[in-house]
Amino acid sequence: MRVLLVEDDDRVADALIPALVRRGLTIKRLAHGAGVLDIIGDVDVVLLDLGLPDVDGVVLCRQIRAASDVAVIVVSARGEVDDRILGLRAGADDYLVKPYDVDELVARVHAVRRRKTPTPGAPAQSGVAQVADVKVDFDRHEVTVDGAAVSLSRKEFHVFGLIVAAHGAVCTREQILAEVWGRSGSAENRSLDVHVATLRTKLGRPALIETVRGVGYRLASQPGTLD
Ligand code: CA
């Protein structure tokens, strides 16, 4: 897996690169936005610091997305919700807030990569996914919790399936609305809230679906501690 690290802070880069290489990733690094668009064709994932010296990271993110389908994870030092929303609206696939755990970063890198490259020949969602004691059978449209079947409506299953298939990366409201409702008016937005609330109740695992305020939903990062 080839990762482009766009990070102007040498201390961050010097600590991060060896840790990522040890975990099997191949790293290229740029300390500025200039030149990024020239090499995104040679990498699988871009780790993009939003605070760069020569260019607004959000603008660069938009340019990357316009030029390529490469996976982008936005890294924000400030951790402000606004940054995350801006980053994800600009087409990023996920975000991380500094300081972050390297293993979490690597997990997110693999997750966005998996999402970008579905198994060849297979539909985007097929087979069975298991999260803690929740099992999703995409082919049979069945969900079981601790072995007991849970009855979901078609839309509820679709919403839950998208969140599960993202492997812990964020599913934005826009993505879910586009895929499940085909439009994103205020009625559909309210309907999405209701569907997620119903899912949490029906699954009996309220912590399983995490709300990323103003952005969307993702699977809880520690499914072992659900309840
Ligand atoms: Ca920076």
CSV table of C-alpha atoms and ligand atoms in Angstrom, one decimal:
chain,number,residue,atom,x,y,z
A,1,MET,CA,0.0,0.0,0.0
A,2,ARG,CA,1.5,3.3,-1.1
A,3,VAL,CA,0.7,6.3,1.1
A,4,LEU,CA,1.4,10.0,0.3
A,5,LEU,CA,1.9,11.9,3.5
A,6,VAL,CA,1.3,15.6,3.0
A,7,GLU,CA,2.6,17.1,6.3
A,8,ASP,CA,4.6,20.3,6.8
A,9,ASP,CA,5.6,19.5,10.4
A,10,ASP,CA,9.0,17.7,10.3
A,11,ARG,CA,8.6,16.3,13.8
A,12,VAL,CA,5.3,14.7,13.0
A,13,ALA,CA,6.6,13.3,9.8
A,14,ASP,CA,9.9,12.0,11.3
A,15,ALA,CA,7.9,10.2,14.0
A,16,LEU,CA,5.2,8.9,11.8
A,17,ILE,CA,7.1,7.6,8.7
A,18,PRO,CA,9.1,4.9,10.5
A,19,ALA,CA,6.0,3.8,12.4
A,20,LEU,CA,4.1,3.5,9.2
A,21,VAL,CA,6.9,1.7,7.3
A,22,ARG,CA,7.2,-0.8,10.2
A,23,ARG,CA,3.5,-1.5,9.6
A,24,GLY,CA,4.1,-2.4,6.0
A,25,LEU,CA,3.1,0.9,4.3
A,26,THR,CA,5.2,2.5,1.6
A,27,ILE,CA,5.5,6.3,2.3
A,28,LYS,CA,6.1,9.3,0.1
A,29,ARG,CA,6.1,12.6,1.9
A,30,LEU,CA,5.6,16.2,0.7
A,31,ALA,CA,6.0,19.1,3.2
A,32,HIS,CA,3.7,21.3,1.1
A,33,GLY,CA,0.7,21.2,-1.2
A,34,ALA,CA,2.8,22.0,-4.3
A,35,GLY,CA,3.4,18.9,-6.4
A,36,VAL,CA,0.7,16.8,-4.7
A,37,LEU,CA,-1.5,16.7,-7.8
A,38,ASP,CA,1.5,15.5,-9.8
A,39,ILE,CA,2.0,12.3,-7.8
A,40,ILE,CA,-1.5,11.2,-6.6
A,41,GLY,CA,-1.6,8.8,-9.6
A,42,ASP,CA,1.2,6.8,-8.0
A,43,VAL,CA,-0.3,6.3,-4.5
A,44,ASP,CA,-3.3,4.5,-3.0
A,45,VAL,CA,-4.1,6.8,-0.1
A,46,VAL,CA,-3.3,10.4,0.7
A,47,LEU,CA,-2.9,11.5,4.3
A,48,LEU,CA,-3.6,15.2,4.0
A,49,ASP,CA,-2.8,17.7,6.8
A,50,LEU,CA,-5.3,20.6,6.5
A,51,GLY,CA,-2.8,23.2,7.8
A,52,LEU,CA,-0.2,23.6,5.0
A,53,PRO,CA,2.1,26.5,4.5
A,54,ASP,CA,1.4,27.1,0.8
A,55,VAL,CA,-2.2,26.1,0.2
A,56,ASP,CA,-5.5,25.7,2.0
A,57,GLY,CA,-5.8,21.9,2.7
A,58,VAL,CA,-9.6,22.0,2.0
A,59,VAL,CA,-9.0,23.5,-1.4
A,60,LEU,CA,-6.3,21.0,-2.1
A,61,CYS,CA,-8.6,18.2,-1.0
A,62,ARG,CA,-11.2,19.4,-3.5
A,63,GLN,CA,-8.5,19.6,-6.3
A,64,ILE,CA,-7.4,16.0,-5.5
A,65,ARG,CA,-10.9,14.8,-5.7
A,66,ALA,CA,-11.6,16.6,-9.0
A,67,ALA,CA,-8.4,15.0,-10.4
A,68,SER,CA,-8.5,11.5,-9.0
A,69,ASP,CA,-10.4,8.8,-7.2
A,70,VAL,CA,-7.5,8.2,-4.8
A,71,ALA,CA,-8.6,7.6,-1.1
A,72,VAL,CA,-8.0,10.8,1.0
A,73,ILE,CA,-7.8,10.9,4.8
A,74,VAL,CA,-7.8,14.5,6.2
A,75,VAL,CA,-5.7,15.1,9.3
A,76,SER,CA,-6.6,18.2,11.3
A,77,ALA,CA,-4.6,19.5,14.2
A,78,ARG,CA,-7.4,21.7,15.4
A,79,GLY,CA,-10.0,19.0,15.8
A,80,GLU,CA,-12.7,21.4,15.2
A,81,VAL,CA,-15.9,19.9,13.9
A,82,ASP,CA,-15.9,22.6,11.1
A,83,ASP,CA,-12.6,21.3,9.8
A,84,ARG,CA,-13.9,17.8,9.6
A,85,ILE,CA,-17.1,18.8,7.9
A,86,LEU,CA,-15.2,21.0,5.4
A,87,GLY,CA,-12.8,18.1,4.7
A,88,LEU,CA,-15.5,15.5,4.2
A,89,ARG,CA,-17.6,17.9,2.1
A,90,ALA,CA,-14.4,18.6,0.0
A,91,GLY,CA,-14.4,14.8,-0.9
A,92,ALA,CA,-12.2,13.3,1.8
A,93,ASP,CA,-13.0,9.7,2.7
A,94,ASP,CA,-12.3,10.0,6.4
A,95,TYR,CA,-10.6,12.3,8.9
A,96,LEU,CA,-8.4,12.0,11.9
A,97,VAL,CA,-7.7,14.6,14.6
A,98,LYS,CA,-4.1,15.1,15.9
A,99,PRO,CA,-2.8,13.7,18.1
A,100,TYR,CA,-3.9,10.3,16.9
A,101,ASP,CA,-2.8,6.8,17.5
A,102,VAL,CA,-0.7,5.3,14.7
A,103,ASP,CA,-2.6,2.0,14.8
A,104,GLU,CA,-5.9,3.8,14.5
A,105,LEU,CA,-4.4,5.7,11.5
A,106,VAL,CA,-3.3,2.4,9.9
A,107,ALA,CA,-6.7,0.9,10.5
A,108,ARG,CA,-8.4,3.9,8.8
A,109,VAL,CA,-5.9,3.7,5.9
A,110,HIS,CA,-6.9,0.1,5.3
A,111,ALA,CA,-10.5,0.8,5.7
A,112,VAL,CA,-10.7,3.6,3.1
A,113,ARG,CA,-8.6,1.5,0.8
A,114,ARG,CA,-10.9,-1.5,1.2
A,115,ARG,CA,-13.9,0.7,0.5
A,116,LYS,CA,-12.3,2.1,-2.7
A,117,THR,CA,-11.5,-1.4,-4.0
A,118,PRO,CA,-14.3,-3.9,-3.7
A,119,THR,CA,-13.4,-7.5,-4.3
A,120,PRO,CA,-13.1,-7.9,-8.1
A,121,GLY,CA,-16.2,-9.4,-9.6
A,122,ALA,CA,-18.3,-9.1,-6.4
A,123,PRO,CA,-21.0,-6.5,-5.9
A,124,ALA,CA,-20.1,-3.7,-3.5
A,125,GLN,CA,-21.9,-5.4,-0.6
A,126,SER,CA,-22.1,-9.2,-0.5
A,127,GLY,CA,-21.4,-12.0,1.9
A,128,VAL,CA,-21.5,-11.7,5.6
A,129,ALA,CA,-20.1,-9.0,7.9
A,130,GLN,CA,-19.7,-9.4,11.6
A,131,VAL,CA,-19.3,-6.6,14.1
A,132,ALA,CA,-19.1,-7.8,17.7
A,133,ASP,CA,-22.2,-10.0,18.0
A,134,VAL,CA,-24.1,-8.3,15.1
A,135,LYS,CA,-24.1,-10.3,11.9
A,136,VAL,CA,-25.2,-8.8,8.5
A,137,ASP,CA,-25.9,-11.2,5.6
A,138,PHE,CA,-25.9,-8.9,2.6
A,139,ASP,CA,-27.1,-11.6,0.2
A,140,ARG,CA,-30.1,-12.7,2.3
A,141,HIS,CA,-30.8,-9.2,3.7
A,142,GLU,CA,-30.7,-10.6,7.2
A,143,VAL,CA,-29.4,-9.2,10.4
A,144,THR,CA,-28.9,-11.2,13.6
A,145,VAL,CA,-27.9,-9.9,17.0
A,146,ASP,CA,-26.4,-12.6,19.3
A,147,GLY,CA,-27.9,-15.2,17.0
A,148,ALA,CA,-31.5,-13.8,17.0
A,149,ALA,CA,-32.9,-12.4,13.8
A,150,VAL,CA,-33.8,-8.7,13.8
A,151,SER,CA,-36.5,-7.5,11.3
A,152,LEU,CA,-35.5,-4.4,9.4
A,153,SER,CA,-37.3,-2.5,6.7
A,154,ARG,CA,-35.6,-2.3,3.3
A,155,LYS,CA,-34.4,1.2,3.9
A,156,GLU,CA,-33.2,0.4,7.5
A,157,PHE,CA,-31.2,-2.5,6.1
A,158,HIS,CA,-29.8,-0.4,3.3
A,159,VAL,CA,-28.7,2.4,5.7
A,160,PHE,CA,-27.1,-0.1,8.2
A,161,GLY,CA,-25.5,-2.0,5.3
A,162,LEU,CA,-23.7,1.2,4.0
A,163,ILE,CA,-22.4,2.0,7.5
A,164,VAL,CA,-21.2,-1.6,8.1
A,165,ALA,CA,-19.6,-1.8,4.6
A,166,ALA,CA,-17.6,1.3,5.4
A,167,HIS,CA,-15.6,-0.7,8.0
A,168,GLY,CA,-15.4,2.1,10.5
A,169,ALA,CA,-14.8,4.9,8.1
A,170,VAL,CA,-17.4,7.7,8.1
A,171,CYS,CA,-20.5,7.4,5.9
A,172,THR,CA,-21.5,11.0,5.3
A,173,ARG,CA,-25.2,11.9,5.4
A,174,GLU,CA,-24.9,13.0,1.8
A,175,GLN,CA,-23.6,9.5,0.7
A,176,ILE,CA,-26.4,7.7,2.6
A,177,LEU,CA,-29.1,10.0,1.4
A,178,ALA,CA,-27.9,9.7,-2.2
A,179,GLU,CA,-27.8,5.9,-2.1
A,180,VAL,CA,-30.9,5.2,-0.1
A,181,TRP,CA,-33.3,8.0,-0.8
A,182,GLY,CA,-31.8,9.4,-4.1
A,183,ARG,CA,-32.2,12.9,-2.9
A,184,SER,CA,-31.3,15.0,0.2
A,185,GLY,CA,-34.2,17.4,1.0
A,186,SER,CA,-35.2,18.2,4.6
A,187,ALA,CA,-37.8,15.4,4.6
A,188,GLU,CA,-35.1,12.9,3.6
A,189,ASN,CA,-32.7,14.3,6.2
A,190,ARG,CA,-35.3,13.9,9.0
A,191,SER,CA,-36.2,10.4,7.7
A,192,LEU,CA,-32.5,9.4,7.9
A,193,ASP,CA,-32.4,10.5,11.6
A,194,VAL,CA,-35.5,8.4,12.3
A,195,HIS,CA,-34.1,5.4,10.5
A,196,VAL,CA,-30.8,5.5,12.5
A,197,ALA,CA,-32.8,5.9,15.8
A,198,THR,CA,-34.9,3.0,14.9
A,199,LEU,CA,-31.9,0.9,13.9
A,200,ARG,CA,-30.3,1.6,17.3
A,201,THR,CA,-33.4,0.5,19.1
A,202,LYS,CA,-34.1,-2.6,16.9
A,203,LEU,CA,-30.5,-3.8,17.1
A,204,GLY,CA,-30.4,-3.2,20.9
A,205,ARG,CA,-26.9,-1.9,20.5
A,206,PRO,CA,-27.2,1.8,20.8
A,207,ALA,CA,-23.4,2.4,20.8
A,208,LEU,CA,-22.8,0.4,17.6
A,209,ILE,CA,-23.6,3.3,15.2
A,210,GLU,CA,-21.6,6.4,16.2
A,211,THR,CA,-22.9,9.8,15.2
A,212,VAL,CA,-20.2,12.1,13.8
A,213,ARG,CA,-21.9,15.4,14.5
A,214,GLY,CA,-22.8,17.3,11.4
A,215,VAL,CA,-21.0,14.8,9.1
A,216,GLY,CA,-22.6,11.4,9.3
A,217,TYR,CA,-22.3,8.0,10.9
A,218,ARG,CA,-19.7,5.3,11.4
A,219,LEU,CA,-19.3,2.0,13.2
A,220,ALA,CA,-18.1,2.4,16.8
A,221,SER,CA,-14.3,2.0,16.9
A,222,GLN,CA,-14.3,-0.4,19.8
A,223,PRO,CA,-17.1,-2.9,19.1
A,224,GLY,CA,-15.8,-5.0,21.9
A,225,THR,CA,-17.2,-2.5,24.4
A,226,LEU,CA,-20.7,-2.2,22.9
A,227,ASP,CA,-23.9,-2.4,24.9
B,1,CA,CA,0.4,21.5,9.4
